[in-house]
Amino acid sequence: MTEGGGALFRKKDGEAGAVTLFLILILAGVYMFVAVFIDYARIAAFKVQAERMTHAALRSVMSAYDPSLREYGLFAYGDSSSEAIMAKVLNDSVKPSAVKDSFPILDIQWDTTSLSMDRELGNYEIFNRQIQEDMKYRAPVDFTLEVVNRFKPMSEELKEAAHTVDLLKKLQKLYDKREKLLDEAIENQTESAEKLKNLPDLIMNPPSSAIYDEMLREAPETAAEAAARYADYLNKKQIDEGLPFTQQMYIVELGRYRTGVGKVATGISMTIQPAFQTHQTKLEEAHAKIEEARQINEEMKRVIAEGENRSQNASYDNVGNSTLAGASPSSAGRGDEAKSTRSLASELVRADSLFDQLNARVRSQTSDFNLVRTDSMELNMQLHSVTAVNGVAIKPAVTQASRTTEQYMNTYVRSGSSNVIMQSKKQLEEGRGSDAQRKANDKESKGKLKEVKRMLSQIEKGSSGSKEAFKQLETYYNANIAFNEASREESKKAEIDGDPYDSGGNAMNGMDSLFGGMSGLLDSLGDELFQNEYALAYFNSMDFGQLFNWTEGSGDAGMSLSLKIRSWSTSFTVSIILQVTLRLLMPKSLGCD
């Protein structure tokens, strides 16, 4: 029983150690998983540590930036060896720990390291990005508070000044053209009238209401003398008609009379014919010029009416009405003086009745000349008849021709209250008012413009030192343009117009552009603002008020200005050199600019 009962619980042969083997298989899988996990963790830790070391090394390299560039808000690599700095930092980071019995989890050893520079500072995109990063907080504040707030109190004054200058510039051109046309029309009338100034000397000199008979002594020099001696001529002609040639007593006197009459008739013809052509062309031109002046006068009215709705004024209003942080200076004025000046613009417009009067006088001159021409030609016919026909009524023809001619001369040629051409001139001068003062001011303004041109010419020539500095600056600039492969238009020299009105108008156009830009800038700020504010913040400015002392020929002033120009140009040259020669140490792998 005992043996039999024990046999029930006895293990079979071959099953000894089965549990142990099963446990070993399980533990082997666990150990393999743990070993793989540990290796993976070490690899991940290695990557993280390597990245941290690399970042530390790159920060060390970047800490070797050029301090002189930092003064300009720019970061660029200096003269130190970048690879040496990086290699030292990486090697120091993997040195064994000084703690004894420490267990190194990661046994890192650097095989090879390399560093390549990228994102050169001379590249426009990089350079502008650094300017933006440096100025994105300063530029809006500096510009808004320092510039806009300075222009804001002047906006109303400058708006009225620009408005007035723009209006007066347009009107002045039209005004000068209109007055020139009117002067030319008067000159045409005068030129036409002057063609008849010798006619009274051929008809009757001095004029008289009656012609008395005279003896035939000398050859007649006027039509009146021919008429006065005509009776004696006929009497002596009848005496000699029945006598033989050798017995004729008055042949010489009769011959002188005929010669004198012929000269008078020829003289009248030679005066009337050119005068007719001149009156026909010049008076027509005068009428056309008066009508053209009338059209210009209407255009002046239109310019004045449209000037009240000037679109550029909105930019000034936007700046003046803007609400910005910071203290705003008190208003510089409301532009009352400019408004008052602009209100006088209507005085430059001529009354329509003036043009009607001038046209009426031109037509009157034409009709009066036609009367003179008709009577003179009638007289000329009578003069040709006196030597061939007896009993010619020469005296009434002379008297009528003399009367119409004298009337024409008093109305259009001779000085006096009845001269309508002088009346027209007087009307024009009365309408011009202070033209003499304006012309004197224009002359003075032109002199000032010439002085400014002379000053700028001396600045352009400059001293030998400043020339070399600017030549060097131009060299760097051209090199930078070539480096960025950017197309550009050649800069053109600004020209100062010799006309004070054009020069003033151009200045006010620039003011319109300035306020228009500020108005748009209040809504959007761009790269140009950052760049301009950057230049203002980091570079020296030059006092251009000293140019006046320099251009007056003072040696000390000239030397001082030359040094200032050289200092200013040198500072700007530094900026160009940075763009062309320095390279920014910010690898793309860091993902930063």
PDB file of C-alpha atoms in Angstrom, residues 374-573:
ATOM      1  CA  THR A 374     -10.599 155.039 -99.499  1.00  0.00           C
ATOM      2  CA  ASP A 375     -10.053 158.807 -99.245  1.00  0.00           C
ATOM      3  CA  SER A 376      -6.333 158.522 -99.935  1.00  0.00           C
ATOM      4  CA  MET A 377      -6.885 156.405-103.030  1.00  0.00           C
ATOM      5  CA  GLU A 378      -9.525 158.901-104.218  1.00  0.00           C
ATOM      6  CA  LEU A 379      -7.024 161.700-103.695  1.00  0.00           C
ATOM      7  CA  ASN A 380      -4.389 159.725-105.562  1.00  0.00           C
ATOM      8  CA  MET A 381      -6.715 159.413-108.534  1.00  0.00           C
ATOM      9  CA  GLN A 382      -7.283 163.187-108.509  1.00  0.00           C
ATOM     10  CA  LEU A 383      -3.560 163.824-108.365  1.00  0.00           C
ATOM     11  CA  HIS A 384      -2.985 161.660-111.413  1.00  0.00           C
ATOM     12  CA  SER A 385      -5.699 163.633-113.217  1.00  0.00           C
ATOM     13  CA  VAL A 386      -4.544 167.207-112.479  1.00  0.00           C
ATOM     14  CA  THR A 387      -1.731 167.091-114.995  1.00  0.00           C
ATOM     15  CA  ALA A 388      -3.886 165.639-117.746  1.00  0.00           C
ATOM     16  CA  VAL A 389      -7.387 167.049-117.246  1.00  0.00           C
ATOM     17  CA  ASN A 390      -8.454 170.607-116.659  1.00  0.00           C
ATOM     18  CA  GLY A 391     -10.838 171.587-113.888  1.00  0.00           C
ATOM     19  CA  VAL A 392     -10.180 168.725-111.484  1.00  0.00           C
ATOM     20  CA  ALA A 393     -11.777 169.211-108.022  1.00  0.00           C
ATOM     21  CA  ILE A 394      -8.558 168.556-106.155  1.00  0.00           C
ATOM     22  CA  LYS A 395      -9.147 170.735-103.051  1.00  0.00           C
ATOM     23  CA  PRO A 396     -12.197 168.797-101.679  1.00  0.00           C
ATOM     24  CA  ALA A 397     -10.353 165.522-102.148  1.00  0.00           C
ATOM     25  CA  VAL A 398      -7.310 166.835-100.247  1.00  0.00           C
ATOM     26  CA  THR A 399      -9.457 168.262 -97.457  1.00  0.00           C
ATOM     27  CA  GLN A 400     -11.412 165.003 -97.032  1.00  0.00           C
ATOM     28  CA  ALA A 401      -8.296 162.841 -97.075  1.00  0.00           C
ATOM     29  CA  SER A 402      -6.586 165.152 -94.597  1.00  0.00           C
ATOM     30  CA  ARG A 403      -9.598 165.097 -92.269  1.00  0.00           C
ATOM     31  CA  THR A 404      -9.842 161.272 -92.112  1.00  0.00           C
ATOM     32  CA  THR A 405      -6.077 160.911 -91.820  1.00  0.00           C
ATOM     33  CA  GLU A 406      -5.828 163.404 -88.959  1.00  0.00           C
ATOM     34  CA  GLN A 407      -8.644 161.650 -87.165  1.00  0.00           C
ATOM     35  CA  TYR A 408      -6.835 158.319 -87.514  1.00  0.00           C
ATOM     36  CA  MET A 409      -3.552 159.833 -86.350  1.00  0.00           C
ATOM     37  CA  ASN A 410      -5.142 161.393 -83.264  1.00  0.00           C
ATOM     38  CA  THR A 411      -6.978 158.166 -82.402  1.00  0.00           C
ATOM     39  CA  TYR A 412      -4.197 155.629 -82.935  1.00  0.00           C
ATOM     40  CA  VAL A 413      -0.806 157.278 -83.460  1.00  0.00           C
ATOM     41  CA  ARG A 414      -0.322 160.603 -81.678  1.00  0.00           C
ATOM     42  CA  SER A 415      -0.078 160.789 -77.888  1.00  0.00           C
ATOM     43  CA  GLY A 416      -3.083 162.259 -76.168  1.00  0.00           C
ATOM     44  CA  SER A 417      -6.276 161.535 -74.306  1.00  0.00           C
ATOM     45  CA  SER A 418      -8.058 160.521 -77.516  1.00  0.00           C
ATOM     46  CA  ASN A 419      -5.522 157.773 -78.369  1.00  0.00           C
ATOM     47  CA  VAL A 420      -7.431 154.509 -77.812  1.00  0.00           C
ATOM     48  CA  ILE A 421      -4.265 152.392 -77.984  1.00  0.00           C
ATOM     49  CA  MET A 422      -2.822 154.345 -75.056  1.00  0.00           C
ATOM     50  CA  GLN A 423      -6.133 153.913 -73.259  1.00  0.00           C
ATOM     51  CA  SER A 424      -5.860 150.150 -73.717  1.00  0.00           C
ATOM     52  CA  LYS A 425      -2.315 150.167 -72.355  1.00  0.00           C
ATOM     53  CA  LYS A 426      -3.419 152.209 -69.363  1.00  0.00           C
ATOM     54  CA  GLN A 427      -6.251 149.769 -68.626  1.00  0.00           C
ATOM     55  CA  LEU A 428      -3.861 146.855 -68.766  1.00  0.00           C
ATOM     56  CA  GLU A 429      -1.379 148.552 -66.440  1.00  0.00           C
ATOM     57  CA  GLU A 430      -4.113 149.423 -63.948  1.00  0.00           C
ATOM     58  CA  GLY A 431      -5.137 145.758 -63.830  1.00  0.00           C
ATOM     59  CA  ARG A 432      -1.581 144.622 -63.184  1.00  0.00           C
ATOM     60  CA  GLY A 433      -1.302 146.515 -59.937  1.00  0.00           C
ATOM     61  CA  SER A 434       1.922 145.412 -58.197  1.00  0.00           C
ATOM     62  CA  ASP A 435       3.485 143.771 -61.229  1.00  0.00           C
ATOM     63  CA  ALA A 436       6.565 145.950 -60.844  1.00  0.00           C
ATOM     64  CA  GLN A 437       7.065 144.743 -57.268  1.00  0.00           C
ATOM     65  CA  ARG A 438       6.396 141.144 -58.328  1.00  0.00           C
ATOM     66  CA  LYS A 439       8.964 141.380 -61.100  1.00  0.00           C
ATOM     67  CA  ALA A 440      11.464 142.841 -58.653  1.00  0.00           C
ATOM     68  CA  ASN A 441      10.771 139.934 -56.287  1.00  0.00           C
ATOM     69  CA  ASP A 442      11.118 137.481 -59.171  1.00  0.00           C
ATOM     70  CA  LYS A 443      14.463 139.002 -60.048  1.00  0.00           C
ATOM     71  CA  GLU A 444      15.595 138.729 -56.431  1.00  0.00           C
ATOM     72  CA  SER A 445      14.336 135.121 -56.260  1.00  0.00           C
ATOM     73  CA  LYS A 446      16.256 134.205 -59.387  1.00  0.00           C
ATOM     74  CA  GLY A 447      19.354 135.709 -57.805  1.00  0.00           C
ATOM     75  CA  LYS A 448      18.828 133.571 -54.707  1.00  0.00           C
ATOM     76  CA  LEU A 449      18.387 130.470 -56.847  1.00  0.00           C
ATOM     77  CA  LYS A 450      21.647 131.227 -58.623  1.00  0.00           C
ATOM     78  CA  GLU A 451      23.302 131.591 -55.218  1.00  0.00           C
ATOM     79  CA  VAL A 452      21.974 128.192 -54.142  1.00  0.00           C
ATOM     80  CA  LYS A 453      23.201 126.644 -57.389  1.00  0.00           C
ATOM     81  CA  ARG A 454      26.607 128.180 -56.828  1.00  0.00           C
ATOM     82  CA  MET A 455      26.688 126.816 -53.288  1.00  0.00           C
ATOM     83  CA  LEU A 456      25.678 123.317 -54.439  1.00  0.00           C
ATOM     84  CA  SER A 457      28.262 123.487 -57.198  1.00  0.00           C
ATOM     85  CA  GLN A 458      30.977 124.178 -54.630  1.00  0.00           C
ATOM     86  CA  ILE A 459      29.699 121.320 -52.499  1.00  0.00           C
ATOM     87  CA  GLU A 460      29.730 119.034 -55.528  1.00  0.00           C
ATOM     88  CA  LYS A 461      33.317 119.962 -56.304  1.00  0.00           C
ATOM     89  CA  GLY A 462      34.299 119.647 -52.656  1.00  0.00           C
ATOM     90  CA  SER A 463      37.806 119.190 -51.322  1.00  0.00           C
ATOM     91  CA  SER A 464      40.227 116.536 -52.509  1.00  0.00           C
ATOM     92  CA  GLY A 465      39.794 114.534 -49.298  1.00  0.00           C
ATOM     93  CA  SER A 466      36.019 114.451 -49.460  1.00  0.00           C
ATOM     94  CA  LYS A 467      36.182 113.529 -53.146  1.00  0.00           C
ATOM     95  CA  GLU A 468      38.278 110.491 -52.363  1.00  0.00           C
ATOM     96  CA  ALA A 469      35.934 109.479 -49.540  1.00  0.00           C
ATOM     97  CA  PHE A 470      32.875 109.681 -51.768  1.00  0.00           C
ATOM     98  CA  LYS A 471      34.665 107.828 -54.576  1.00  0.00           C
ATOM     99  CA  GLN A 472      35.465 105.055 -52.140  1.00  0.00           C
ATOM    100  CA  LEU A 473      31.856 105.064 -50.961  1.00  0.00           C
ATOM    101  CA  GLU A 474      30.663 104.786 -54.564  1.00  0.00           C
ATOM    102  CA  THR A 475      33.030 101.856 -55.114  1.00  0.00           C
ATOM    103  CA  TYR A 476      31.559  99.998 -52.134  1.00  0.00           C
ATOM    104  CA  TYR A 477      28.049 100.834 -53.280  1.00  0.00           C
ATOM    105  CA  ASN A 478      28.633  99.487 -56.790  1.00  0.00           C
ATOM    106  CA  ALA A 479      30.241  96.370 -55.344  1.00  0.00           C
ATOM    107  CA  ASN A 480      27.214  95.814 -53.128  1.00  0.00           C
ATOM    108  CA  ILE A 481      24.854  96.224 -56.086  1.00  0.00           C
ATOM    109  CA  ALA A 482      26.884  93.692 -58.079  1.00  0.00           C
ATOM    110  CA  PHE A 483      26.927  91.303 -55.119  1.00  0.00           C
ATOM    111  CA  ASN A 484      23.155  91.286 -54.846  1.00  0.00           C
ATOM    112  CA  GLU A 485      22.722  91.173 -58.625  1.00  0.00           C
ATOM    113  CA  ALA A 486      20.050  93.845 -58.329  1.00  0.00           C
ATOM    114  CA  SER A 487      19.021  95.990 -61.255  1.00  0.00           C
ATOM    115  CA  ARG A 488      18.841  99.663 -60.577  1.00  0.00           C
ATOM    116  CA  GLU A 489      18.398 102.921 -62.391  1.00  0.00           C
ATOM    117  CA  GLU A 490      21.270 105.347 -62.422  1.00  0.00           C
ATOM    118  CA  SER A 491      20.727 108.104 -59.925  1.00  0.00           C
ATOM    119  CA  LYS A 492      20.138 111.475 -61.519  1.00  0.00           C
ATOM    120  CA  LYS A 493      21.378 114.764 -60.249  1.00  0.00           C
ATOM    121  CA  ALA A 494      18.605 116.929 -58.901  1.00  0.00           C
ATOM    122  CA  GLU A 495      18.244 120.114 -60.898  1.00  0.00           C
ATOM    123  CA  ILE A 496      17.022 123.405 -59.453  1.00  0.00           C
ATOM    124  CA  ASP A 497      14.667 125.170 -61.813  1.00  0.00           C
ATOM    125  CA  GLY A 498      15.658 128.713 -62.682  1.00  0.00           C
ATOM    126  CA  ASP A 499      12.055 129.935 -62.509  1.00  0.00           C
ATOM    127  CA  PRO A 500      11.109 130.878 -58.925  1.00  0.00           C
ATOM    128  CA  TYR A 501       7.508 129.742 -59.479  1.00  0.00           C
ATOM    129  CA  ASP A 502       8.550 126.337 -60.831  1.00  0.00           C
ATOM    130  CA  SER A 503      11.119 125.945 -58.066  1.00  0.00           C
ATOM    131  CA  GLY A 504       8.585 126.864 -55.387  1.00  0.00           C
ATOM    132  CA  GLY A 505       5.979 124.610 -56.964  1.00  0.00           C
ATOM    133  CA  ASN A 506       8.422 121.691 -57.010  1.00  0.00           C
ATOM    134  CA  ALA A 507       9.186 122.320 -53.329  1.00  0.00           C
ATOM    135  CA  MET A 508       5.486 122.267 -52.453  1.00  0.00           C
ATOM    136  CA  ASN A 509       5.012 119.115 -54.558  1.00  0.00           C
ATOM    137  CA  GLY A 510       7.693 117.538 -52.415  1.00  0.00           C
ATOM    138  CA  MET A 511       5.787 118.662 -49.321  1.00  0.00           C
ATOM    139  CA  ASP A 512       2.628 117.068 -50.733  1.00  0.00           C
ATOM    140  CA  SER A 513       4.549 113.822 -51.222  1.00  0.00           C
ATOM    141  CA  LEU A 514       5.978 114.039 -47.704  1.00  0.00           C
ATOM    142  CA  PHE A 515       2.604 114.437 -46.018  1.00  0.00           C
ATOM    143  CA  GLY A 516       1.056 111.895 -48.354  1.00  0.00           C
ATOM    144  CA  GLY A 517       3.726 109.423 -47.289  1.00  0.00           C
ATOM    145  CA  MET A 518       3.218 110.195 -43.611  1.00  0.00           C
ATOM    146  CA  SER A 519      -0.521 109.813 -44.012  1.00  0.00           C
ATOM    147  CA  GLY A 520      -0.075 106.363 -45.522  1.00  0.00           C
ATOM    148  CA  LEU A 521       2.601 105.515 -42.993  1.00  0.00           C
ATOM    149  CA  LEU A 522       0.209 106.007 -40.137  1.00  0.00           C
ATOM    150  CA  ASP A 523      -1.557 102.854 -41.367  1.00  0.00           C
ATOM    151  CA  SER A 524       1.404 100.758 -42.539  1.00  0.00           C
ATOM    152  CA  LEU A 525       5.086 100.693 -41.706  1.00  0.00           C
ATOM    153  CA  GLY A 526       7.573  99.109 -44.092  1.00  0.00           C
ATOM    154  CA  ASP A 527      11.221  98.359 -44.694  1.00  0.00           C
ATOM    155  CA  GLU A 528      12.002 101.858 -45.896  1.00  0.00           C
ATOM    156  CA  LEU A 529      10.937 103.349 -42.567  1.00  0.00           C
ATOM    157  CA  PHE A 530      13.107 100.895 -40.649  1.00  0.00           C
ATOM    158  CA  GLN A 531      16.087 101.646 -42.864  1.00  0.00           C
ATOM    159  CA  ASN A 532      15.667 105.407 -42.590  1.00  0.00           C
ATOM    160  CA  GLU A 533      15.228 105.284 -38.837  1.00  0.00           C
ATOM    161  CA  TYR A 534      18.235 102.965 -38.628  1.00  0.00           C
ATOM    162  CA  ALA A 535      20.356 105.496 -40.479  1.00  0.00           C
ATOM    163  CA  LEU A 536      19.127 108.306 -38.209  1.00  0.00           C
ATOM    164  CA  ALA A 537      19.825 106.272 -35.071  1.00  0.00           C
ATOM    165  CA  TYR A 538      23.336 105.061 -35.838  1.00  0.00           C
ATOM    166  CA  PHE A 539      24.990 107.543 -38.186  1.00  0.00           C
ATOM    167  CA  ASN A 540      26.161 111.078 -37.727  1.00  0.00           C
ATOM    168  CA  SER A 541      24.218 113.913 -39.309  1.00  0.00           C
ATOM    169  CA  MET A 542      25.710 117.025 -40.840  1.00  0.00           C
ATOM    170  CA  ASP A 543      24.661 120.600 -40.117  1.00  0.00           C
ATOM    171  CA  PHE A 544      23.912 121.895 -43.595  1.00  0.00           C
ATOM    172  CA  GLY A 545      23.520 125.384 -42.165  1.00  0.00           C
ATOM    173  CA  GLN A 546      27.325 125.572 -42.148  1.00  0.00           C
ATOM    174  CA  LEU A 547      27.309 125.278 -45.937  1.00  0.00           C
ATOM    175  CA  PHE A 548      26.584 128.995 -46.151  1.00  0.00           C
ATOM    176  CA  ASN A 549      29.747 129.833 -44.209  1.00  0.00           C
ATOM    177  CA  TRP A 550      31.738 127.351 -46.264  1.00  0.00           C
ATOM    178  CA  THR A 551      30.553 128.673 -49.621  1.00  0.00           C
ATOM    179  CA  GLU A 552      31.405 132.235 -48.620  1.00  0.00           C
ATOM    180  CA  GLY A 553      35.070 131.299 -49.012  1.00  0.00           C
ATOM    181  CA  SER A 554      36.176 131.069 -45.359  1.00  0.00           C
ATOM    182  CA  GLY A 555      39.174 128.798 -45.145  1.00  0.00           C
ATOM    183  CA  ASP A 556      38.543 127.618 -41.562  1.00  0.00           C
ATOM    184  CA  ALA A 557      34.862 127.041 -42.250  1.00  0.00           C
ATOM    185  CA  GLY A 558      35.715 125.098 -45.370  1.00  0.00           C
ATOM    186  CA  MET A 559      38.187 122.887 -43.517  1.00  0.00           C
ATOM    187  CA  SER A 560      35.729 122.281 -40.690  1.00  0.00           C
ATOM    188  CA  LEU A 561      32.973 121.362 -43.124  1.00  0.00           C
ATOM    189  CA  SER A 562      35.322 119.108 -45.061  1.00  0.00           C
ATOM    190  CA  LEU A 563      36.126 117.233 -41.852  1.00  0.00           C
ATOM    191  CA  LYS A 564      32.430 116.922 -40.998  1.00  0.00           C
ATOM    192  CA  ILE A 565      31.633 115.653 -44.481  1.00  0.00           C
ATOM    193  CA  ARG A 566      34.484 113.183 -44.222  1.00  0.00           C
ATOM    194  CA  SER A 567      33.247 112.013 -40.799  1.00  0.00           C
ATOM    195  CA  TRP A 568      29.703 111.665 -42.082  1.00  0.00           C
ATOM    196  CA  SER A 569      30.751 109.880 -45.258  1.00  0.00           C
ATOM    197  CA  THR A 570      33.097 107.604 -43.312  1.00  0.00           C
ATOM    198  CA  SER A 571      30.269 106.510 -41.018  1.00  0.00           C
ATOM    199  CA  PHE A 572      28.102 105.724 -43.976  1.00  0.00           C
ATOM    200  CA  THR A 573      31.011 103.944 -45.657  1.00  0.00           C
TER     201      THR A 573
END
